[in-house]
Each structure stands twice: as C-alpha cells, then as structure tokens.
C-alpha cells in the first residue's frame, strides 16, 4: 500500500486511524471542523503551526510529523540523531543502567525495525542456550550495523523458536505488531521485514493479514523448554517518555520477568 499523496489525504488517514471525526478533532485542537475539512480536501493550505497542533492531538509519531510537514512544503521539525552521536550519550547511559540493573534477567533495547541496539549479559547467555550460532554481541555496548534482528531470531527454525512452547502465540502477536507499524508508516524496511518473516517455514498463510481482533499485548507471556525445564516468564516494553528526537522516540526497552 502506497502512502497517500498530499498533506490533506495524509492528515485524513491519521484522523481516521485515531477514529476521530472532523468535529472531534476540531474540538480537541480548538479548530473548526470546517477548516479541517478544507485542509483534508485541499481547499485550504495548513500553516506549520496548524500541522504541529493537529499532529500533536492525533499523537502522530515524530517521523510521520516530519512527513506531514514536508508534504505541506515545510522543512522537517524533528531531528533524527545517530545512536553514536555524542548528544545521545547521556540517554544511552541511562538505557545501559536499566539493562544492568535488570540482571540476572534478560533485557534488551531495540529500534523501530526490531533491530537490537543494546542487550545485557543475561540475554546474550540466553541466545547461547537457544541458538546453534548466536550472533556476536557485547553486552551493554551499542551494536553496530547490520544489527541482529529480534524477530528473525525468534522466527528462524534453527533459532530460539525451537525452545518456545507457545511460539504460535508469541509469533502471531509480534507479527500483528509489524502489521500495525506498517499501518502507521509505509516503511520499505518494515515491508521487507514482514515479507521475510512470512516466508519462514511453518508460518501460516492466514498471518499475511492482521488479526483485527487481537489486541496489543500489555505483557507478552513466554514459555520455554530449556533442557527439560519449563521456564515461564513475561515481558514488558517501555519507551523514553516524550522525546523530541525521532531516534529516541523509536527506541524501545524490553524487560523479561519470571512468571512462576
């Protein structure tokens, strides 16, 4: 599916994805619904301030707010900083501290493509137990591209998948997350990731379409058979508050907790 052309259709797509009428959006943004209608149909050109107000009310991701601005002829507003940029050092130090404090349980940080940015020692140990050829990663250090992809590690038949008792439940939930991400942003890298995951043996053809009845998991349960011992745990994912940088907004920290 291609991205709608023009700022009006883009804005309408975001409004509809949030299940808001023009009237409801107008009330939240203190703008007349008539003006919103004119913007969406191209009868009025939105100002930069107007687009930022509407995208804030719609909770549009920062990367997509830049897309809206560019579609209207404005320069992007939110920067995208490389992870190795010194300006992010304090943030990544905080991420490292979180991963360290979570030992001896696994904890990871990954980006919008589920590429592993940083992992703790417990997660590296888990990979060693569940993979014949685990990727080489140094705990508490920013991984260098090309980064190992968390979903590929889970979907590969020769990887962690062999040890997950409830793999179908986990994989279906995560694949639905990829579908949702693609619904928010027509990202070629995400499209390629989805295609690769669907091509793995044993992935049902029905998973090519999102399960609209499956709600996002607040805490995803895992069951793993590790040498005859059944380990049960769940994971939670957190983000970095309200960052004004695209890279930081797209950084996620996943921590694993014992369920027994």
PDB file of C-alpha atoms in Angstrom:
ATOM      1  CA  UNK A   1       0.000   0.000   0.000  1.00  0.00           C
ATOM      2  CA  UNK A   2       1.425   3.384  -1.007  1.00  0.00           C
ATOM      3  CA  UNK A   3       1.461   6.487   1.155  1.00  0.00           C
ATOM      4  CA  UNK A   4      -1.393   8.940   0.371  1.00  0.00           C
ATOM      5  CA  UNK A   5      -0.236  11.882  -1.751  1.00  0.00           C
ATOM      6  CA  UNK A   6      -0.535  15.396  -0.339  1.00  0.00           C
ATOM      7  CA  UNK A   7      -0.894  16.703   3.174  1.00  0.00           C
ATOM      8  CA  UNK A   8      -4.717  16.575   3.114  1.00  0.00           C
ATOM      9  CA  UNK A   9      -5.053  12.814   2.497  1.00  0.00           C
ATOM     10  CA  UNK A  10      -2.207  12.158   4.944  1.00  0.00           C
ATOM     11  CA  UNK A  11      -3.959  14.122   7.660  1.00  0.00           C
ATOM     12  CA  UNK A  12      -7.255  12.370   6.937  1.00  0.00           C
ATOM     13  CA  UNK A  13      -5.574   8.973   7.184  1.00  0.00           C
ATOM     14  CA  UNK A  14      -4.181   9.827  10.614  1.00  0.00           C
ATOM     15  CA  UNK A  15      -7.524  11.211  11.801  1.00  0.00           C
ATOM     16  CA  UNK A  16      -9.354   8.101  10.655  1.00  0.00           C
ATOM     17  CA  UNK A  17      -6.757   5.804  12.204  1.00  0.00           C
ATOM     18  CA  UNK A  18      -7.484   7.508  15.535  1.00  0.00           C
ATOM     19  CA  UNK A  19     -11.232   7.026  14.969  1.00  0.00           C
ATOM     20  CA  UNK A  20     -11.941  10.746  15.273  1.00  0.00           C
ATOM     21  CA  UNK A  21     -14.459  12.744  13.310  1.00  0.00           C
ATOM     22  CA  UNK A  22     -13.524  16.159  11.936  1.00  0.00           C
ATOM     23  CA  UNK A  23     -15.701  17.659  14.652  1.00  0.00           C
ATOM     24  CA  UNK A  24     -13.985  15.696  17.439  1.00  0.00           C
ATOM     25  CA  UNK A  25     -10.527  16.620  16.145  1.00  0.00           C
ATOM     26  CA  UNK A  26     -11.563  20.243  15.823  1.00  0.00           C
ATOM     27  CA  UNK A  27     -12.796  20.356  19.409  1.00  0.00           C
ATOM     28  CA  UNK A  28      -9.559  18.823  20.708  1.00  0.00           C
ATOM     29  CA  UNK A  29      -7.367  21.180  18.641  1.00  0.00           C
ATOM     30  CA  UNK A  30      -9.557  24.278  19.044  1.00  0.00           C
ATOM     31  CA  UNK A  31     -10.042  24.458  15.266  1.00  0.00           C
ATOM     32  CA  UNK A  32     -13.289  24.495  13.316  1.00  0.00           C
ATOM     33  CA  UNK A  33     -14.279  21.216  11.707  1.00  0.00           C
ATOM     34  CA  UNK A  34     -14.903  23.210   8.519  1.00  0.00           C
ATOM     35  CA  UNK A  35     -11.265  24.283   8.399  1.00  0.00           C
ATOM     36  CA  UNK A  36     -10.109  20.695   8.929  1.00  0.00           C
ATOM     37  CA  UNK A  37     -12.380  19.618   6.075  1.00  0.00           C
ATOM     38  CA  UNK A  38     -10.851  22.294   3.831  1.00  0.00           C
ATOM     39  CA  UNK A  39      -7.322  21.103   4.696  1.00  0.00           C
ATOM     40  CA  UNK A  40      -8.164  17.471   4.001  1.00  0.00           C
ATOM     41  CA  UNK A  41      -9.771  18.276   0.641  1.00  0.00           C
ATOM     42  CA  UNK A  42      -7.047  20.698  -0.420  1.00  0.00           C
ATOM     43  CA  UNK A  43      -9.243  23.796  -0.330  1.00  0.00           C
ATOM     44  CA  UNK A  44      -7.034  25.335   2.377  1.00  0.00           C
ATOM     45  CA  UNK A  45      -3.277  25.166   2.966  1.00  0.00           C
ATOM     46  CA  UNK A  46      -2.386  24.495   6.625  1.00  0.00           C
ATOM     47  CA  UNK A  47       0.230  26.563   8.386  1.00  0.00           C
ATOM     48  CA  UNK A  48       3.215  24.921  10.036  1.00  0.00           C
ATOM     49  CA  UNK A  49       1.789  25.686  13.477  1.00  0.00           C
ATOM     50  CA  UNK A  50      -1.578  24.198  12.498  1.00  0.00           C
ATOM     51  CA  UNK A  51       0.014  20.945  11.334  1.00  0.00           C
ATOM     52  CA  UNK A  52       2.035  20.640  14.534  1.00  0.00           C
ATOM     53  CA  UNK A  53      -1.093  21.243  16.616  1.00  0.00           C
ATOM     54  CA  UNK A  54      -3.180  18.686  14.741  1.00  0.00           C
ATOM     55  CA  UNK A  55      -0.423  16.065  14.711  1.00  0.00           C
ATOM     56  CA  UNK A  56       0.077  16.538  18.446  1.00  0.00           C
ATOM     57  CA  UNK A  57      -3.629  15.988  19.132  1.00  0.00           C
ATOM     58  CA  UNK A  58      -3.554  12.916  16.861  1.00  0.00           C
ATOM     59  CA  UNK A  59      -0.405  11.639  18.609  1.00  0.00           C
ATOM     60  CA  UNK A  60       1.369  11.219  15.283  1.00  0.00           C
ATOM     61  CA  UNK A  61       4.907   9.783  15.668  1.00  0.00           C
ATOM     62  CA  UNK A  62       7.673  12.340  15.193  1.00  0.00           C
ATOM     63  CA  UNK A  63       8.943  10.710  11.995  1.00  0.00           C
ATOM     64  CA  UNK A  64       5.466  10.988  10.478  1.00  0.00           C
ATOM     65  CA  UNK A  65       5.064  14.579  11.691  1.00  0.00           C
ATOM     66  CA  UNK A  66       8.107  15.388   9.574  1.00  0.00           C
ATOM     67  CA  UNK A  67       6.403  13.679   6.634  1.00  0.00           C
ATOM     68  CA  UNK A  68       3.287  15.830   7.137  1.00  0.00           C
ATOM     69  CA  UNK A  69       5.391  18.984   7.258  1.00  0.00           C
ATOM     70  CA  UNK A  70       7.286  18.071   4.091  1.00  0.00           C
ATOM     71  CA  UNK A  71       4.036  17.205   2.302  1.00  0.00           C
ATOM     72  CA  UNK A  72       2.835  20.753   3.072  1.00  0.00           C
ATOM     73  CA  UNK A  73       6.082  22.317   1.837  1.00  0.00           C
ATOM     74  CA  UNK A  74       7.749  22.910   5.208  1.00  0.00           C
ATOM     75  CA  UNK A  75      11.123  21.768   6.471  1.00  0.00           C
ATOM     76  CA  UNK A  76      11.168  18.852   8.950  1.00  0.00           C
ATOM     77  CA  UNK A  77      10.945  19.934  12.568  1.00  0.00           C
ATOM     78  CA  UNK A  78      12.235  16.911  14.475  1.00  0.00           C
ATOM     79  CA  UNK A  79      15.803  15.718  14.145  1.00  0.00           C
ATOM     80  CA  UNK A  80      16.897  12.102  13.765  1.00  0.00           C
ATOM     81  CA  UNK A  81      20.181  11.624  15.590  1.00  0.00           C
ATOM     82  CA  UNK A  82      22.555   8.717  15.029  1.00  0.00           C
ATOM     83  CA  UNK A  83      22.909   6.436  18.026  1.00  0.00           C
ATOM     84  CA  UNK A  84      26.662   7.029  18.129  1.00  0.00           C
ATOM     85  CA  UNK A  85      26.210  10.798  18.236  1.00  0.00           C
ATOM     86  CA  UNK A  86      27.725  12.274  21.439  1.00  0.00           C
ATOM     87  CA  UNK A  87      24.468  14.166  22.048  1.00  0.00           C
ATOM     88  CA  UNK A  88      22.757  10.858  22.867  1.00  0.00           C
ATOM     89  CA  UNK A  89      25.457   9.634  25.219  1.00  0.00           C
ATOM     90  CA  UNK A  90      23.538  10.508  28.386  1.00  0.00           C
ATOM     91  CA  UNK A  91      20.382   8.783  27.144  1.00  0.00           C
ATOM     92  CA  UNK A  92      22.223   5.614  26.143  1.00  0.00           C
ATOM     93  CA  UNK A  93      23.993   5.646  29.504  1.00  0.00           C
ATOM     94  CA  UNK A  94      20.543   5.594  31.120  1.00  0.00           C
ATOM     95  CA  UNK A  95      19.478   2.692  28.861  1.00  0.00           C
ATOM     96  CA  UNK A  96      22.642   0.801  29.823  1.00  0.00           C
ATOM     97  CA  UNK A  97      21.899   1.384  33.501  1.00  0.00           C
ATOM     98  CA  UNK A  98      18.383  -0.052  33.086  1.00  0.00           C
ATOM     99  CA  UNK A  99      19.730  -3.148  31.344  1.00  0.00           C
ATOM    100  CA  UNK A 100      22.418  -3.632  34.005  1.00  0.00           C
ATOM    101  CA  UNK A 101      20.000  -3.263  36.903  1.00  0.00           C
ATOM    102  CA  UNK A 102      17.739  -5.891  35.374  1.00  0.00           C
ATOM    103  CA  UNK A 103      20.410  -8.605  35.662  1.00  0.00           C
ATOM    104  CA  UNK A 104      20.260 -11.587  36.096  1.00  0.00           C
ATOM    105  CA  UNK A 105      17.103 -11.373  33.953  1.00  0.00           C
ATOM    106  CA  UNK A 106      17.207 -10.608  30.236  1.00  0.00           C
ATOM    107  CA  UNK A 107      16.694  -7.066  28.978  1.00  0.00           C
ATOM    108  CA  UNK A 108      17.175  -5.533  25.538  1.00  0.00           C
ATOM    109  CA  UNK A 109      16.818  -2.255  23.646  1.00  0.00           C
ATOM    110  CA  UNK A 110      15.662  -2.268  20.022  1.00  0.00           C
ATOM    111  CA  UNK A 111      14.649   0.203  17.327  1.00  0.00           C
ATOM    112  CA  UNK A 112      11.541   0.566  15.133  1.00  0.00           C
ATOM    113  CA  UNK A 113      12.642  -2.356  12.940  1.00  0.00           C
ATOM    114  CA  UNK A 114      13.207  -4.639  15.965  1.00  0.00           C
ATOM    115  CA  UNK A 115      16.970  -4.433  15.383  1.00  0.00           C
ATOM    116  CA  UNK A 116      18.857  -4.963  18.647  1.00  0.00           C
ATOM    117  CA  UNK A 117      20.584  -1.763  19.757  1.00  0.00           C
ATOM    118  CA  UNK A 118      21.856  -2.946  23.147  1.00  0.00           C
ATOM    119  CA  UNK A 119      21.471  -6.114  25.253  1.00  0.00           C
ATOM    120  CA  UNK A 120      22.500  -7.221  28.713  1.00  0.00           C
ATOM    121  CA  UNK A 121      24.645 -10.230  29.610  1.00  0.00           C
ATOM    122  CA  UNK A 122      21.648 -12.375  30.575  1.00  0.00           C
ATOM    123  CA  UNK A 123      20.172 -12.055  27.086  1.00  0.00           C
ATOM    124  CA  UNK A 124      23.500 -12.972  25.474  1.00  0.00           C
ATOM    125  CA  UNK A 125      23.578 -16.060  27.704  1.00  0.00           C
ATOM    126  CA  UNK A 126      20.009 -16.965  26.645  1.00  0.00           C
ATOM    127  CA  UNK A 127      20.990 -16.756  22.982  1.00  0.00           C
ATOM    128  CA  UNK A 128      23.888 -19.083  23.680  1.00  0.00           C
ATOM    129  CA  UNK A 129      21.483 -21.641  25.150  1.00  0.00           C
ATOM    130  CA  UNK A 130      18.939 -21.481  22.339  1.00  0.00           C
ATOM    131  CA  UNK A 131      20.891 -20.916  19.122  1.00  0.00           C
ATOM    132  CA  UNK A 132      23.465 -23.061  17.329  1.00  0.00           C
ATOM    133  CA  UNK A 133      25.231 -19.967  16.002  1.00  0.00           C
ATOM    134  CA  UNK A 134      24.161 -16.976  18.094  1.00  0.00           C
ATOM    135  CA  UNK A 135      25.043 -13.500  16.836  1.00  0.00           C
ATOM    136  CA  UNK A 136      28.134 -11.996  18.401  1.00  0.00           C
ATOM    137  CA  UNK A 137      27.093  -9.169  20.727  1.00  0.00           C
ATOM    138  CA  UNK A 138      28.945  -7.424  23.526  1.00  0.00           C
ATOM    139  CA  UNK A 139      26.656  -6.717  26.494  1.00  0.00           C
ATOM    140  CA  UNK A 140      25.935  -3.071  27.337  1.00  0.00           C
ATOM    141  CA  UNK A 141      27.511  -1.820  24.110  1.00  0.00           C
ATOM    142  CA  UNK A 142      25.751  -0.248  21.122  1.00  0.00           C
ATOM    143  CA  UNK A 143      25.646  -2.885  18.405  1.00  0.00           C
ATOM    144  CA  UNK A 144      26.996  -1.887  15.017  1.00  0.00           C
ATOM    145  CA  UNK A 145      25.005  -2.274  11.776  1.00  0.00           C
ATOM    146  CA  UNK A 146      23.899  -4.605  10.413  1.00  0.00           C
ATOM    147  CA  UNK A 147      22.298  -5.281  13.781  1.00  0.00           C
ATOM    148  CA  UNK A 148      20.784  -8.653  14.763  1.00  0.00           C
ATOM    149  CA  UNK A 149      17.019  -8.558  14.355  1.00  0.00           C
ATOM    150  CA  UNK A 150      14.941  -9.776  17.295  1.00  0.00           C
ATOM    151  CA  UNK A 151      12.087 -11.084  15.139  1.00  0.00           C
ATOM    152  CA  UNK A 152      14.395 -13.027  12.847  1.00  0.00           C
ATOM    153  CA  UNK A 153      15.993 -14.643  15.916  1.00  0.00           C
ATOM    154  CA  UNK A 154      12.524 -15.706  17.036  1.00  0.00           C
ATOM    155  CA  UNK A 155      11.177 -16.862  13.648  1.00  0.00           C
ATOM    156  CA  UNK A 156      14.234 -18.766  12.374  1.00  0.00           C
ATOM    157  CA  UNK A 157      13.582 -22.533  12.579  1.00  0.00           C
ATOM    158  CA  UNK A 158      17.168 -23.079  13.784  1.00  0.00           C
ATOM    159  CA  UNK A 159      16.926 -20.314  16.366  1.00  0.00           C
ATOM    160  CA  UNK A 160      15.017 -19.584  19.572  1.00  0.00           C
ATOM    161  CA  UNK A 161      11.788 -20.810  18.008  1.00  0.00           C
ATOM    162  CA  UNK A 162      12.687 -24.450  18.791  1.00  0.00           C
ATOM    163  CA  UNK A 163      12.580 -23.745  22.520  1.00  0.00           C
ATOM    164  CA  UNK A 164       9.374 -21.707  22.700  1.00  0.00           C
ATOM    165  CA  UNK A 165       6.461 -23.917  23.758  1.00  0.00           C
ATOM    166  CA  UNK A 166       3.919 -21.213  22.880  1.00  0.00           C
ATOM    167  CA  UNK A 167       5.716 -19.969  19.771  1.00  0.00           C
ATOM    168  CA  UNK A 168       2.479 -19.621  17.758  1.00  0.00           C
ATOM    169  CA  UNK A 169       1.009 -17.204  20.312  1.00  0.00           C
ATOM    170  CA  UNK A 170       4.169 -15.123  20.572  1.00  0.00           C
ATOM    171  CA  UNK A 171       4.888 -15.023  16.846  1.00  0.00           C
ATOM    172  CA  UNK A 172       1.299 -14.109  15.936  1.00  0.00           C
ATOM    173  CA  UNK A 173       1.264 -11.255  18.425  1.00  0.00           C
ATOM    174  CA  UNK A 174       4.603  -9.865  17.231  1.00  0.00           C
ATOM    175  CA  UNK A 175       3.630 -10.211  13.578  1.00  0.00           C
ATOM    176  CA  UNK A 176       0.489  -8.245  14.335  1.00  0.00           C
ATOM    177  CA  UNK A 177       2.731  -5.525  15.789  1.00  0.00           C
ATOM    178  CA  UNK A 178       4.589  -5.369  12.457  1.00  0.00           C
ATOM    179  CA  UNK A 179       1.272  -5.072  10.610  1.00  0.00           C
ATOM    180  CA  UNK A 180       0.270  -2.196  12.919  1.00  0.00           C
ATOM    181  CA  UNK A 181       3.605  -0.456  12.402  1.00  0.00           C
ATOM    182  CA  UNK A 182       3.100  -0.676   8.641  1.00  0.00           C
ATOM    183  CA  UNK A 183      -0.357   0.786   9.072  1.00  0.00           C
ATOM    184  CA  UNK A 184       1.220   3.844  10.682  1.00  0.00           C
ATOM    185  CA  UNK A 185       4.153   4.188   8.281  1.00  0.00           C
ATOM    186  CA  UNK A 186       4.650   2.718   4.818  1.00  0.00           C
ATOM    187  CA  UNK A 187       8.273   1.900   5.560  1.00  0.00           C
ATOM    188  CA  UNK A 188      10.039  -0.222   2.875  1.00  0.00           C
ATOM    189  CA  UNK A 189      12.294  -1.771   5.536  1.00  0.00           C
ATOM    190  CA  UNK A 190       9.249  -2.860   7.558  1.00  0.00           C
ATOM    191  CA  UNK A 191       7.618  -4.237   4.416  1.00  0.00           C
ATOM    192  CA  UNK A 192      10.761  -6.271   3.699  1.00  0.00           C
ATOM    193  CA  UNK A 193      10.877  -7.494   7.314  1.00  0.00           C
ATOM    194  CA  UNK A 194       7.250  -8.630   7.153  1.00  0.00           C
ATOM    195  CA  UNK A 195       7.845 -10.457   3.871  1.00  0.00           C
ATOM    196  CA  UNK A 196      10.911 -12.227   5.286  1.00  0.00           C
ATOM    197  CA  UNK A 197       9.069 -13.346   8.422  1.00  0.00           C
ATOM    198  CA  UNK A 198       6.093 -14.642   6.434  1.00  0.00           C
ATOM    199  CA  UNK A 199       8.465 -16.649   4.205  1.00  0.00           C
ATOM    200  CA  UNK A 200       9.808 -18.768   7.086  1.00  0.00           C
ATOM    201  CA  UNK A 201       8.653 -22.422   7.137  1.00  0.00           C
ATOM    202  CA  UNK A 202       5.670 -23.102   9.351  1.00  0.00           C
ATOM    203  CA  UNK A 203       4.250 -19.569   9.247  1.00  0.00           C
ATOM    204  CA  UNK A 204       0.523 -19.908   8.379  1.00  0.00           C
ATOM    205  CA  UNK A 205      -0.712 -18.172   5.234  1.00  0.00           C
ATOM    206  CA  UNK A 206      -3.507 -16.578   7.288  1.00  0.00           C
ATOM    207  CA  UNK A 207      -0.883 -14.479   9.095  1.00  0.00           C
ATOM    208  CA  UNK A 208      -0.384 -12.449   5.910  1.00  0.00           C
ATOM    209  CA  UNK A 209      -3.343 -10.378   7.082  1.00  0.00           C
ATOM    210  CA  UNK A 210      -3.500  -8.686  10.504  1.00  0.00           C
ATOM    211  CA  UNK A 211      -5.768 -10.177  13.136  1.00  0.00           C
ATOM    212  CA  UNK A 212      -8.003  -7.201  13.899  1.00  0.00           C
ATOM    213  CA  UNK A 213      -9.488  -8.970  16.933  1.00  0.00           C
ATOM    214  CA  UNK A 214      -6.080  -9.467  18.540  1.00  0.00           C
ATOM    215  CA  UNK A 215      -5.356  -6.548  20.846  1.00  0.00           C
ATOM    216  CA  UNK A 216      -1.757  -5.431  21.510  1.00  0.00           C
ATOM    217  CA  UNK A 217      -0.306  -7.400  24.412  1.00  0.00           C
ATOM    218  CA  UNK A 218       0.434  -5.358  27.534  1.00  0.00           C
ATOM    219  CA  UNK A 219       2.598  -8.187  28.879  1.00  0.00           C
ATOM    220  CA  UNK A 220       3.580 -10.940  26.460  1.00  0.00           C
ATOM    221  CA  UNK A 221       3.838 -14.422  28.085  1.00  0.00           C
ATOM    222  CA  UNK A 222       6.670 -16.770  27.115  1.00  0.00           C
ATOM    223  CA  UNK A 223       7.093 -20.479  27.826  1.00  0.00           C
ATOM    224  CA  UNK A 224      10.448 -22.055  27.010  1.00  0.00           C
ATOM    225  CA  UNK A 225      11.649 -25.640  27.335  1.00  0.00           C
ATOM    226  CA  UNK A 226      15.295 -25.334  28.344  1.00  0.00           C
ATOM    227  CA  UNK A 227      16.844 -28.773  28.689  1.00  0.00           C
ATOM    228  CA  UNK A 228      13.651 -30.325  30.021  1.00  0.00           C
ATOM    229  CA  UNK A 229      12.930 -27.439  32.380  1.00  0.00           C
ATOM    230  CA  UNK A 230       9.866 -25.349  31.577  1.00  0.00           C
ATOM    231  CA  UNK A 231      10.646 -21.670  32.122  1.00  0.00           C
ATOM    232  CA  UNK A 232       7.732 -19.255  32.175  1.00  0.00           C
ATOM    233  CA  UNK A 233       8.178 -15.511  32.002  1.00  0.00           C
ATOM    234  CA  UNK A 234       6.600 -12.388  30.558  1.00  0.00           C
ATOM    235  CA  UNK A 235       7.965  -9.240  29.008  1.00  0.00           C
ATOM    236  CA  UNK A 236       7.001  -5.591  29.093  1.00  0.00           C
ATOM    237  CA  UNK A 237       8.089  -2.831  26.713  1.00  0.00           C
ATOM    238  CA  UNK A 238       8.726   0.759  27.696  1.00  0.00           C
ATOM    239  CA  UNK A 239       9.697   3.881  25.779  1.00  0.00           C
ATOM    240  CA  UNK A 240      11.517   7.075  26.701  1.00  0.00           C
ATOM    241  CA  UNK A 241       8.742   9.400  27.792  1.00  0.00           C
ATOM    242  CA  UNK A 242       8.181  12.325  25.401  1.00  0.00           C
ATOM    243  CA  UNK A 243      11.425  12.718  23.441  1.00  0.00           C
ATOM    244  CA  UNK A 244      11.735  15.354  20.717  1.00  0.00           C
ATOM    245  CA  UNK A 245      14.134  13.243  18.669  1.00  0.00           C
ATOM    246  CA  UNK A 246      12.954  10.648  16.132  1.00  0.00           C
ATOM    247  CA  UNK A 247      15.640   8.124  17.098  1.00  0.00           C
ATOM    248  CA  UNK A 248      14.821   8.284  20.798  1.00  0.00           C
ATOM    249  CA  UNK A 249      11.073   8.051  20.256  1.00  0.00           C
ATOM    250  CA  UNK A 250      11.598   4.852  18.274  1.00  0.00           C
ATOM    251  CA  UNK A 251      13.849   3.237  20.904  1.00  0.00           C
ATOM    252  CA  UNK A 252      12.141   0.529  22.978  1.00  0.00           C
ATOM    253  CA  UNK A 253      13.333  -1.270  26.094  1.00  0.00           C
ATOM    254  CA  UNK A 254      12.009  -4.788  26.682  1.00  0.00           C
ATOM    255  CA  UNK A 255      12.483  -6.426  30.074  1.00  0.00           C
ATOM    256  CA  UNK A 256      11.694 -10.028  30.990  1.00  0.00           C
ATOM    257  CA  UNK A 257      10.274 -11.179  34.330  1.00  0.00           C
ATOM    258  CA  UNK A 258       9.706 -14.672  35.790  1.00  0.00           C
ATOM    259  CA  UNK A 259       6.042 -15.730  35.750  1.00  0.00           C
ATOM    260  CA  UNK A 260       6.407 -18.519  38.351  1.00  0.00           C
TER     261      UNK A 260
END
